[in-house]
Amino acid sequence: MLVVMSSSATDSQVKRVKERIKELGFKAHDIPEQEPTAIGVTGNSKQEERVYLEGLPGVAQVIPISKPYKLASRDMHPHDSIVDVSGVKFGNGNAVIIAGPCAIESEEQTLRISNAVAERGAQMLRGGAFKPRTSPYAFQGLGEKGLEILAKVKTITDLPVVTEVVDPGTAKLAGDYVDMLQIGTRNMQNFTLLKEVGKVGKPVLLKRGMSATLDETLMSAEYLMSNGCHQVVICERGVRTFASHARNTLDVSIIPALKQVSHLPIIIDPSHSSGHRYSVIPHALAGIGAGADGLIIDVHDKPEEALCDGPQAILPDQFSELMCLVVGICNVMGKKIGNQKVLEDANQG
Ligand code: PEP
Ligand code: MN
């Protein structure tokens, strides 16, 4: 349910409504950026409980939410949510560019690539310290050392950092080092992990499971949100189909479908969808053209030496080309993309 307060409701009336929600055995959630004040209610409710809340002073309306996901639903929050990651804003109508290596391999590698993408207009750095690999023999990431490198590189290039968390035990630790936590496709329905990551208090990039429906994806977002994390960005990174010409099949159709039912921003990962350097740019353009709120891209300056996902990493020069093309599409769409200052300086130079 969503309890909408009247525009003249006082703070003490809002407080009383929240107390009543708890007395009835439900959880009350503040809905950010809502005018007039609205309070989300989760838990199994019955018609009588709706009536009890409707009668309280200051309450204008109680709206039942029929979707299985409540906090992630547009019924609960009609306007697009803006997710703020250390000053970088997702969902405000512009498009954010996150770029960096698949895995953190060393301080030198991370610093080189971070500088390369920052100079070309990226707003955030990506890089895995904990890598979920299909093979137990493959490079698993540098762990905490990788987190230390990310934090150090951030002090130099000043790009906020997103990194993946693969187990509940290291969620809090990762949150101490980076600006945004990532849930990978293989863990989208790891509910224990979602609960722990939700409690950390950092924005989360939630990747769609490789065979997850839209509803399942939003139910996973609901796990994060009901555990206190309202700053969720969804990421489409391709799904499993019969097609074998790409690593995954990029499902751009999820972008308008998600925006219809949810207020959360959605970005595209063209690297993990394509799997091949030659098709990363076309996938990225398709995502931006379909209305994505941003991109997350694997970039490596020595992809042949990369310890993870080298074949899909684009070179810094290809990243420049990608930026040029997405800027063109965004101009047509009336959007801004990437780090404006860097891109304007590059244009003048
Ligand atoms: C990644 O972003 O490095 C990654 C492992 O992606 P995904 O979970 O989408 O496969
Ligand atoms: Mn990868």
mmCIF file of C-alpha atoms and ligand atoms in Angstrom:
data_model
loop_
_atom_site.group_PDB
_atom_site.id
_atom_site.type_symbol
_atom_site.label_atom_id
_atom_site.label_comp_id
_atom_site.label_asym_id
_atom_site.label_seq_id
_atom_site.Cartn_x
_atom_site.Cartn_y
_atom_site.Cartn_z
ATOM 1 C CA MET A 1 0.000 0.000 0.000
ATOM 2 C CA LEU A 2 0.996 3.610 -0.412
ATOM 3 C CA VAL A 3 -0.204 6.101 2.176
ATOM 4 C CA VAL A 4 -0.364 9.573 0.616
ATOM 5 C CA MET A 5 -0.479 12.392 3.174
ATOM 6 C CA SER A 6 -2.373 15.603 2.481
ATOM 7 C CA SER A 7 -0.192 18.578 1.556
ATOM 8 C CA SER A 8 -1.035 20.216 4.896
ATOM 9 C CA ALA A 9 -0.120 17.149 7.022
ATOM 10 C CA THR A 10 2.134 17.952 9.975
ATOM 11 C CA ASP A 11 5.316 16.080 10.960
ATOM 12 C CA SER A 12 3.575 14.647 14.010
ATOM 13 C CA GLN A 13 0.734 13.307 11.848
ATOM 14 C CA VAL A 14 3.286 11.605 9.580
ATOM 15 C CA LYS A 15 4.979 10.164 12.673
ATOM 16 C CA ARG A 16 1.685 8.826 14.007
ATOM 17 C CA VAL A 17 0.865 7.161 10.678
ATOM 18 C CA LYS A 18 4.261 5.416 10.686
ATOM 19 C CA GLU A 19 3.685 4.217 14.256
ATOM 20 C CA ARG A 20 0.246 2.866 13.315
ATOM 21 C CA ILE A 21 1.749 1.038 10.323
ATOM 22 C CA LYS A 22 4.191 -0.681 12.689
ATOM 23 C CA GLU A 23 1.447 -1.453 15.246
ATOM 24 C CA LEU A 24 -0.476 -3.194 12.469
ATOM 25 C CA GLY A 25 2.580 -5.412 11.897
ATOM 26 C CA PHE A 26 3.826 -3.769 8.685
ATOM 27 C CA LYS A 27 7.012 -2.007 7.687
ATOM 28 C CA ALA A 28 6.892 1.729 6.867
ATOM 29 C CA HIS A 29 9.218 3.072 4.168
ATOM 30 C CA ASP A 30 9.966 6.735 3.484
ATOM 31 C CA ILE A 31 9.504 7.367 -0.228
ATOM 32 C CA PRO A 32 12.283 9.734 -1.349
ATOM 33 C CA GLU A 33 11.588 12.912 -3.356
ATOM 34 C CA GLN A 34 7.800 12.652 -2.970
ATOM 35 C CA GLU A 35 5.561 15.708 -2.701
ATOM 36 C CA PRO A 36 3.207 15.552 -0.771
ATOM 37 C CA THR A 37 4.779 13.099 1.671
ATOM 38 C CA ALA A 38 4.004 9.463 1.004
ATOM 39 C CA ILE A 39 4.794 6.380 3.068
ATOM 40 C CA GLY A 40 5.267 2.952 1.530
ATOM 41 C CA VAL A 41 3.762 0.037 3.438
ATOM 42 C CA THR A 42 5.001 -3.506 2.913
ATOM 43 C CA GLY A 43 3.710 -6.752 4.383
ATOM 44 C CA ASN A 44 0.527 -8.689 3.677
ATOM 45 C CA SER A 45 -2.340 -6.275 4.146
ATOM 46 C CA LYS A 46 -6.089 -6.722 4.211
ATOM 47 C CA GLN A 47 -8.885 -4.320 3.306
ATOM 48 C CA GLU A 48 -9.643 -3.509 7.020
ATOM 49 C CA GLU A 49 -6.074 -2.330 7.580
ATOM 50 C CA ARG A 50 -6.345 0.024 4.660
ATOM 51 C CA VAL A 51 -9.476 1.491 6.241
ATOM 52 C CA TYR A 52 -7.711 1.948 9.645
ATOM 53 C CA LEU A 53 -4.981 3.977 7.950
ATOM 54 C CA GLU A 54 -7.403 5.985 5.824
ATOM 55 C CA GLY A 55 -9.099 7.284 8.968
ATOM 56 C CA LEU A 56 -5.927 8.766 10.511
ATOM 57 C CA PRO A 57 -5.491 12.570 10.640
ATOM 58 C CA GLY A 58 -3.433 13.971 7.749
ATOM 59 C CA VAL A 59 -3.969 10.981 5.462
ATOM 60 C CA ALA A 60 -5.302 11.928 2.010
ATOM 61 C CA GLN A 61 -5.432 8.524 0.360
ATOM 62 C CA VAL A 62 -4.371 4.897 0.762
ATOM 63 C CA ILE A 63 -3.566 3.226 -2.547
ATOM 64 C CA PRO A 64 -3.282 -0.568 -2.783
ATOM 65 C CA ILE A 65 -0.339 -1.718 -4.950
ATOM 66 C CA SER A 66 -1.309 -4.777 -6.940
ATOM 67 C CA LYS A 67 2.164 -5.635 -8.306
ATOM 68 C CA PRO A 68 4.205 -8.273 -6.412
ATOM 69 C CA TYR A 69 7.023 -5.743 -6.152
ATOM 70 C CA LYS A 70 5.920 -2.714 -4.172
ATOM 71 C CA LEU A 71 8.803 -0.329 -3.503
ATOM 72 C CA ALA A 72 10.173 -0.846 -7.016
ATOM 73 C CA SER A 73 6.775 -0.169 -8.580
ATOM 74 C CA ARG A 74 5.879 3.052 -10.336
ATOM 75 C CA ASP A 75 2.550 2.993 -8.455
ATOM 76 C CA MET A 76 4.524 3.580 -5.257
ATOM 77 C CA HIS A 77 6.765 6.281 -6.782
ATOM 78 C CA PRO A 78 5.271 7.824 -9.948
ATOM 79 C CA HIS A 79 8.330 9.902 -10.896
ATOM 80 C CA ASP A 80 11.608 8.464 -12.145
ATOM 81 C CA SER A 81 13.998 7.850 -9.260
ATOM 82 C CA ILE A 82 17.325 9.594 -9.378
ATOM 83 C CA VAL A 83 20.136 7.462 -8.019
ATOM 84 C CA ASP A 84 23.063 9.565 -6.844
ATOM 85 C CA VAL A 85 26.425 7.792 -6.713
ATOM 86 C CA SER A 86 28.855 10.252 -5.135
ATOM 87 C CA GLY A 87 27.514 13.040 -7.357
ATOM 88 C CA VAL A 88 26.962 10.991 -10.547
ATOM 89 C CA LYS A 89 23.225 10.874 -11.208
ATOM 90 C CA PHE A 90 21.382 8.024 -12.883
ATOM 91 C CA GLY A 91 17.781 8.485 -14.048
ATOM 92 C CA ASN A 92 17.665 12.267 -14.466
ATOM 93 C CA GLY A 93 17.099 12.004 -18.218
ATOM 94 C CA ASN A 94 20.791 11.950 -19.135
ATOM 95 C CA ALA A 95 23.025 8.921 -19.662
ATOM 96 C CA VAL A 96 25.918 7.881 -17.419
ATOM 97 C CA ILE A 97 29.032 6.150 -18.722
ATOM 98 C CA ILE A 98 30.836 3.646 -16.495
ATOM 99 C CA ALA A 99 34.000 2.105 -17.934
ATOM 100 C CA GLY A 100 37.027 0.137 -16.811
ATOM 101 C CA PRO A 101 38.579 -3.293 -16.762
ATOM 102 C CA CYS A 102 36.566 -6.430 -16.128
ATOM 103 C CA ALA A 103 38.935 -7.332 -13.273
ATOM 104 C CA ILE A 104 41.372 -5.424 -11.107
ATOM 105 C CA GLU A 105 44.723 -7.026 -11.955
ATOM 106 C CA SER A 106 47.239 -4.600 -10.443
ATOM 107 C CA GLU A 107 47.507 -0.992 -9.297
ATOM 108 C CA GLU A 108 49.354 0.032 -12.484
ATOM 109 C CA GLN A 109 46.764 -1.584 -14.762
ATOM 110 C CA THR A 110 43.842 -0.019 -12.884
ATOM 111 C CA LEU A 111 45.415 3.426 -12.825
ATOM 112 C CA ARG A 112 46.319 3.331 -16.547
ATOM 113 C CA ILE A 113 42.825 2.281 -17.597
ATOM 114 C CA SER A 114 41.101 4.610 -15.149
ATOM 115 C CA ASN A 115 43.089 7.555 -16.570
ATOM 116 C CA ALA A 116 42.330 6.449 -20.122
ATOM 117 C CA VAL A 117 38.555 6.282 -19.597
ATOM 118 C CA ALA A 118 38.424 9.451 -17.465
ATOM 119 C CA GLU A 119 40.219 11.419 -20.213
ATOM 120 C CA ARG A 120 37.643 10.176 -22.709
ATOM 121 C CA GLY A 121 34.581 11.239 -20.744
ATOM 122 C CA ALA A 122 33.669 8.294 -18.461
ATOM 123 C CA GLN A 123 32.008 9.349 -15.195
ATOM 124 C CA MET A 124 32.613 6.185 -13.168
ATOM 125 C CA LEU A 125 35.165 3.388 -12.988
ATOM 126 C CA ARG A 126 34.221 -0.296 -13.006
ATOM 127 C CA GLY A 127 36.470 -3.155 -11.925
ATOM 128 C CA GLY A 128 35.992 -6.485 -10.179
ATOM 129 C CA ALA A 129 37.963 -7.394 -7.067
ATOM 130 C CA PHE A 130 35.866 -10.526 -6.516
ATOM 131 C CA LYS A 131 35.208 -12.346 -9.792
ATOM 132 C CA PRO A 132 32.477 -14.992 -10.129
ATOM 133 C CA ARG A 133 34.050 -17.358 -12.699
ATOM 134 C CA THR A 134 32.536 -20.369 -14.407
ATOM 135 C CA SER A 135 35.798 -22.269 -13.922
ATOM 136 C CA PRO A 136 37.272 -22.727 -10.448
ATOM 137 C CA TYR A 137 40.705 -22.638 -12.126
ATOM 138 C CA ALA A 138 40.187 -19.154 -13.601
ATOM 139 C CA PHE A 139 41.439 -15.931 -11.965
ATOM 140 C CA GLN A 140 39.090 -15.221 -9.062
ATOM 141 C CA GLY A 141 40.092 -11.608 -8.422
ATOM 142 C CA LEU A 142 42.493 -9.940 -5.991
ATOM 143 C CA GLY A 143 39.903 -9.739 -3.172
ATOM 144 C CA GLU A 144 40.517 -7.069 -0.547
ATOM 145 C CA LYS A 145 43.786 -6.055 -2.233
ATOM 146 C CA GLY A 146 41.672 -5.218 -5.310
ATOM 147 C CA LEU A 147 39.380 -3.050 -3.177
ATOM 148 C CA GLU A 148 42.407 -1.201 -1.803
ATOM 149 C CA ILE A 149 43.621 -0.556 -5.355
ATOM 150 C CA LEU A 150 40.215 0.795 -6.380
ATOM 151 C CA ALA A 151 40.113 3.150 -3.399
ATOM 152 C CA LYS A 152 43.646 4.365 -4.102
ATOM 153 C CA VAL A 153 43.032 4.902 -7.814
ATOM 154 C CA LYS A 154 39.908 6.880 -6.963
ATOM 155 C CA THR A 155 42.011 9.358 -5.006
ATOM 156 C CA ILE A 156 44.004 9.981 -8.207
ATOM 157 C CA THR A 157 41.441 9.947 -11.040
ATOM 158 C CA ASP A 158 38.446 10.991 -8.946
ATOM 159 C CA LEU A 159 35.989 8.618 -10.639
ATOM 160 C CA PRO A 160 33.425 7.019 -8.305
ATOM 161 C CA VAL A 161 33.840 3.241 -8.336
ATOM 162 C CA VAL A 162 31.488 0.288 -8.775
ATOM 163 C CA THR A 163 32.578 -3.235 -7.879
ATOM 164 C CA GLU A 164 30.876 -6.617 -7.615
ATOM 165 C CA VAL A 165 30.131 -8.385 -4.349
ATOM 166 C CA VAL A 166 29.804 -12.161 -4.511
ATOM 167 C CA ASP A 167 29.195 -13.210 -0.943
ATOM 168 C CA PRO A 168 27.335 -11.764 2.045
ATOM 169 C CA GLY A 169 30.463 -11.860 4.223
ATOM 170 C CA THR A 170 32.311 -9.234 2.182
ATOM 171 C CA ALA A 171 29.392 -6.886 1.373
ATOM 172 C CA LYS A 172 30.108 -4.493 4.227
ATOM 173 C CA LEU A 173 33.861 -4.593 3.569
ATOM 174 C CA ALA A 174 33.394 -3.702 -0.102
ATOM 175 C CA GLY A 175 31.021 -0.907 0.908
ATOM 176 C CA ASP A 176 33.824 0.652 2.971
ATOM 177 C CA TYR A 177 35.997 1.002 -0.157
ATOM 178 C CA VAL A 178 33.716 1.826 -3.092
ATOM 179 C CA ASP A 179 30.803 4.074 -4.082
ATOM 180 C CA MET A 180 28.443 1.486 -5.562
ATOM 181 C CA LEU A 181 28.060 -2.269 -5.116
ATOM 182 C CA GLN A 182 27.259 -4.590 -8.010
ATOM 183 C CA ILE A 183 25.202 -7.773 -7.901
ATOM 184 C CA GLY A 184 26.190 -9.930 -10.864
ATOM 185 C CA THR A 185 23.894 -11.892 -13.137
ATOM 186 C CA ARG A 186 24.714 -15.190 -11.418
ATOM 187 C CA ASN A 187 23.715 -13.795 -8.041
ATOM 188 C CA MET A 188 20.566 -11.892 -8.974
ATOM 189 C CA GLN A 189 18.491 -14.379 -7.007
ATOM 190 C CA ASN A 190 20.973 -14.984 -4.207
ATOM 191 C CA PHE A 191 18.512 -13.659 -1.647
ATOM 192 C CA THR A 192 20.887 -13.848 1.326
ATOM 193 C CA LEU A 193 23.358 -11.706 -0.600
ATOM 194 C CA LEU A 194 20.648 -9.238 -1.670
ATOM 195 C CA LYS A 195 19.543 -8.762 1.956
ATOM 196 C CA GLU A 196 23.101 -8.113 3.168
ATOM 197 C CA VAL A 197 23.962 -5.779 0.291
ATOM 198 C CA GLY A 198 20.689 -3.904 0.846
ATOM 199 C CA LYS A 199 21.743 -3.189 4.432
ATOM 200 C CA VAL A 200 25.180 -1.762 3.559
ATOM 201 C CA GLY A 201 23.784 1.669 2.708
ATOM 202 C CA LYS A 202 25.526 2.103 -0.664
ATOM 203 C CA PRO A 203 23.784 2.417 -4.073
ATOM 204 C CA VAL A 204 23.524 -0.901 -5.899
ATOM 205 C CA LEU A 205 23.885 -1.898 -9.556
ATOM 206 C CA LEU A 206 21.661 -4.960 -9.952
ATOM 207 C CA LYS A 207 22.364 -7.006 -13.053
ATOM 208 C CA ARG A 208 19.508 -8.935 -14.566
ATOM 209 C CA GLY A 209 19.844 -12.695 -14.178
ATOM 210 C CA MET A 210 20.698 -14.319 -17.497
ATOM 211 C CA SER A 211 17.291 -16.008 -17.643
ATOM 212 C CA ALA A 212 15.303 -13.686 -15.377
ATOM 213 C CA THR A 213 11.992 -12.117 -16.348
ATOM 214 C CA LEU A 214 11.282 -8.450 -15.744
ATOM 215 C CA ASP A 215 9.137 -9.314 -12.711
ATOM 216 C CA GLU A 216 11.857 -11.518 -11.219
ATOM 217 C CA THR A 217 14.399 -8.741 -11.738
ATOM 218 C CA LEU A 218 12.171 -6.239 -9.972
ATOM 219 C CA MET A 219 11.520 -8.708 -7.136
ATOM 220 C CA SER A 220 15.284 -8.843 -6.601
ATOM 221 C CA ALA A 221 15.355 -5.036 -6.555
ATOM 222 C CA GLU A 222 12.562 -5.294 -3.977
ATOM 223 C CA TYR A 223 14.850 -7.410 -1.738
ATOM 224 C CA LEU A 224 17.405 -4.595 -1.790
ATOM 225 C CA MET A 225 14.821 -1.868 -1.267
ATOM 226 C CA SER A 226 12.944 -3.614 1.534
ATOM 227 C CA ASN A 227 16.300 -3.944 3.314
ATOM 228 C CA GLY A 228 16.869 -0.204 3.201
ATOM 229 C CA CYS A 229 18.555 0.425 -0.151
ATOM 230 C CA HIS A 230 16.402 2.707 -2.308
ATOM 231 C CA GLN A 231 19.312 3.622 -4.574
ATOM 232 C CA VAL A 232 19.056 0.799 -7.106
ATOM 233 C CA VAL A 233 20.063 0.873 -10.781
ATOM 234 C CA ILE A 234 19.071 -2.115 -12.941
ATOM 235 C CA CYS A 235 21.473 -3.403 -15.611
ATOM 236 C CA GLU A 236 20.511 -5.377 -18.723
ATOM 237 C CA ARG A 237 23.527 -7.453 -19.835
ATOM 238 C CA GLY A 238 21.948 -9.892 -22.245
ATOM 239 C CA VAL A 239 20.010 -13.085 -21.664
ATOM 240 C CA ARG A 240 20.491 -16.729 -22.668
ATOM 241 C CA THR A 241 18.834 -17.702 -25.927
ATOM 242 C CA PHE A 242 19.427 -20.261 -28.708
ATOM 243 C CA ALA A 243 21.556 -17.678 -30.552
ATOM 244 C CA SER A 244 25.272 -18.366 -30.411
ATOM 245 C CA HIS A 245 26.623 -15.463 -32.484
ATOM 246 C CA ALA A 246 26.894 -13.305 -29.352
ATOM 247 C CA ARG A 247 27.802 -14.228 -25.779
ATOM 248 C CA ASN A 248 24.234 -13.293 -24.758
ATOM 249 C CA THR A 249 21.235 -11.757 -26.507
ATOM 250 C CA LEU A 250 20.887 -8.088 -25.622
ATOM 251 C CA ASP A 251 17.260 -7.494 -24.711
ATOM 252 C CA VAL A 252 16.727 -3.783 -25.294
ATOM 253 C CA SER A 253 12.968 -4.390 -25.153
ATOM 254 C CA ILE A 254 13.258 -4.538 -21.374
ATOM 255 C CA ILE A 255 14.073 -0.802 -21.216
ATOM 256 C CA PRO A 256 10.633 0.635 -22.129
ATOM 257 C CA ALA A 257 8.904 -2.305 -20.386
ATOM 258 C CA LEU A 258 10.759 -1.601 -17.136
ATOM 259 C CA LYS A 259 10.136 2.132 -17.349
ATOM 260 C CA GLN A 260 6.435 1.451 -17.753
ATOM 261 C CA VAL A 261 6.139 -0.387 -14.429
ATOM 262 C CA SER A 262 9.071 0.870 -12.356
ATOM 263 C CA HIS A 263 10.688 4.174 -11.412
ATOM 264 C CA LEU A 264 14.209 2.703 -11.243
ATOM 265 C CA PRO A 265 16.907 3.672 -13.773
ATOM 266 C CA ILE A 266 18.228 1.026 -16.160
ATOM 267 C CA ILE A 267 21.600 0.867 -17.897
ATOM 268 C CA ILE A 268 23.046 -1.496 -20.530
ATOM 269 C CA ASP A 269 26.195 -3.622 -20.401
ATOM 270 C CA PRO A 270 27.097 -4.075 -24.080
ATOM 271 C CA SER A 271 30.346 -5.899 -23.208
ATOM 272 C CA HIS A 272 28.799 -8.881 -21.458
ATOM 273 C CA SER A 273 25.968 -9.052 -23.979
ATOM 274 C CA SER A 274 28.207 -9.067 -27.048
ATOM 275 C CA GLY A 275 31.239 -10.980 -25.780
ATOM 276 C CA HIS A 276 33.193 -9.786 -28.855
ATOM 277 C CA ARG A 277 35.098 -6.548 -29.283
ATOM 278 C CA TYR A 278 33.633 -5.945 -32.764
ATOM 279 C CA SER A 279 30.037 -5.837 -31.527
ATOM 280 C CA VAL A 280 30.316 -3.835 -28.289
ATOM 281 C CA ILE A 281 29.720 -0.471 -29.998
ATOM 282 C CA PRO A 282 26.580 -1.574 -31.909
ATOM 283 C CA HIS A 283 25.116 -3.062 -28.692
ATOM 284 C CA ALA A 284 25.890 0.166 -26.830
ATOM 285 C CA LEU A 285 24.226 2.297 -29.508
ATOM 286 C CA ALA A 286 21.136 0.067 -29.472
ATOM 287 C CA GLY A 287 20.862 0.446 -25.687
ATOM 288 C CA ILE A 288 21.179 4.217 -25.738
ATOM 289 C CA GLY A 289 18.767 4.469 -28.666
ATOM 290 C CA ALA A 290 16.223 2.402 -26.735
ATOM 291 C CA GLY A 291 16.334 4.877 -23.837
ATOM 292 C CA ALA A 292 18.866 3.407 -21.390
ATOM 293 C CA ASP A 293 20.051 5.655 -18.564
ATOM 294 C CA GLY A 294 23.659 4.725 -19.206
ATOM 295 C CA LEU A 295 26.257 2.132 -20.133
ATOM 296 C CA ILE A 296 28.825 0.009 -18.291
ATOM 297 C CA ILE A 297 31.696 -0.989 -20.560
ATOM 298 C CA ASP A 298 34.764 -3.229 -20.306
ATOM 299 C CA VAL A 299 37.836 -1.264 -21.461
ATOM 300 C CA HIS A 300 41.405 -2.614 -21.416
ATOM 301 C CA ASP A 301 44.570 -1.178 -22.929
ATOM 302 C CA LYS A 302 46.192 -4.630 -23.244
ATOM 303 C CA PRO A 303 43.219 -6.943 -23.747
ATOM 304 C CA GLU A 304 45.425 -9.787 -24.964
ATOM 305 C CA GLU A 305 46.977 -9.857 -21.472
ATOM 306 C CA ALA A 306 43.694 -9.392 -19.542
ATOM 307 C CA LEU A 307 43.075 -11.952 -16.807
ATOM 308 C CA CYS A 308 39.331 -11.904 -17.439
ATOM 309 C CA ASP A 309 37.068 -11.267 -20.464
ATOM 310 C CA GLY A 310 39.828 -9.874 -22.745
ATOM 311 C CA PRO A 311 37.950 -10.688 -26.009
ATOM 312 C CA GLN A 312 35.101 -8.328 -25.136
ATOM 313 C CA ALA A 313 37.221 -5.452 -23.802
ATOM 314 C CA ILE A 314 37.450 -2.496 -26.169
ATOM 315 C CA LEU A 315 40.647 -0.469 -26.514
ATOM 316 C CA PRO A 316 40.796 3.130 -25.266
ATOM 317 C CA ASP A 317 40.632 4.432 -28.869
ATOM 318 C CA GLN A 318 37.518 2.380 -29.518
ATOM 319 C CA PHE A 319 36.069 3.800 -26.316
ATOM 320 C CA SER A 320 36.646 7.300 -27.790
ATOM 321 C CA GLU A 321 34.807 6.232 -30.942
ATOM 322 C CA LEU A 322 31.955 4.832 -28.854
ATOM 323 C CA MET A 323 31.705 8.088 -26.910
ATOM 324 C CA CYS A 324 31.570 10.099 -30.111
ATOM 325 C CA LEU A 325 28.740 7.961 -31.498
ATOM 326 C CA VAL A 326 26.667 7.869 -28.310
ATOM 327 C CA VAL A 327 27.046 11.632 -27.940
ATOM 328 C CA GLY A 328 25.554 11.913 -31.446
ATOM 329 C CA ILE A 329 22.562 9.728 -30.540
ATOM 330 C CA CYS A 330 22.085 11.588 -27.280
ATOM 331 C CA ASN A 331 22.086 14.925 -29.115
ATOM 332 C CA VAL A 332 19.214 13.674 -31.277
ATOM 333 C CA MET A 333 17.398 12.468 -28.143
ATOM 334 C CA GLY A 334 17.974 15.724 -26.272
ATOM 335 C CA LYS A 335 20.084 14.032 -23.586
ATOM 336 C CA LYS A 336 23.501 14.667 -22.155
ATOM 337 C CA ILE A 337 25.959 11.811 -21.776
ATOM 338 C CA GLY A 338 29.283 11.254 -20.030
ATOM 339 C CA ASN A 339 31.454 13.837 -18.317
ATOM 340 C CA GLN A 340 30.346 17.080 -19.980
ATOM 341 C CA LYS A 341 33.428 19.056 -19.041
ATOM 342 C CA VAL A 342 35.851 16.502 -20.473
ATOM 343 C CA LEU A 343 33.824 16.081 -23.667
ATOM 344 C CA GLU A 344 33.490 19.845 -24.248
ATOM 345 C CA ASP A 345 37.223 20.385 -23.706
ATOM 346 C CA ALA A 346 37.964 17.551 -26.165
ATOM 347 C CA ASN A 347 35.651 19.144 -28.741
ATOM 348 C CA GLN A 348 37.364 22.491 -28.468
ATOM 349 C CA GLY A 349 40.833 20.955 -28.615
HETATM 350 C C1 PEP B 1 30.955 -8.203 -14.676
HETATM 351 O O1 PEP B 1 30.329 -7.140 -14.807
HETATM 352 O O2 PEP B 1 32.178 -8.255 -14.557
HETATM 353 C C2 PEP B 1 30.206 -9.479 -14.713
HETATM 354 C C3 PEP B 1 30.711 -10.591 -14.219
HETATM 355 O O3 PEP B 1 29.014 -9.355 -15.312
HETATM 356 P P1 PEP B 1 27.760 -10.347 -15.329
HETATM 357 O O4 PEP B 1 27.411 -10.595 -13.902
HETATM 358 O O5 PEP B 1 26.729 -9.561 -16.077
HETATM 359 O O6 PEP B 1 28.174 -11.579 -16.074
HETATM 360 MN MN MN B 2 33.396 -9.661 -17.132
#
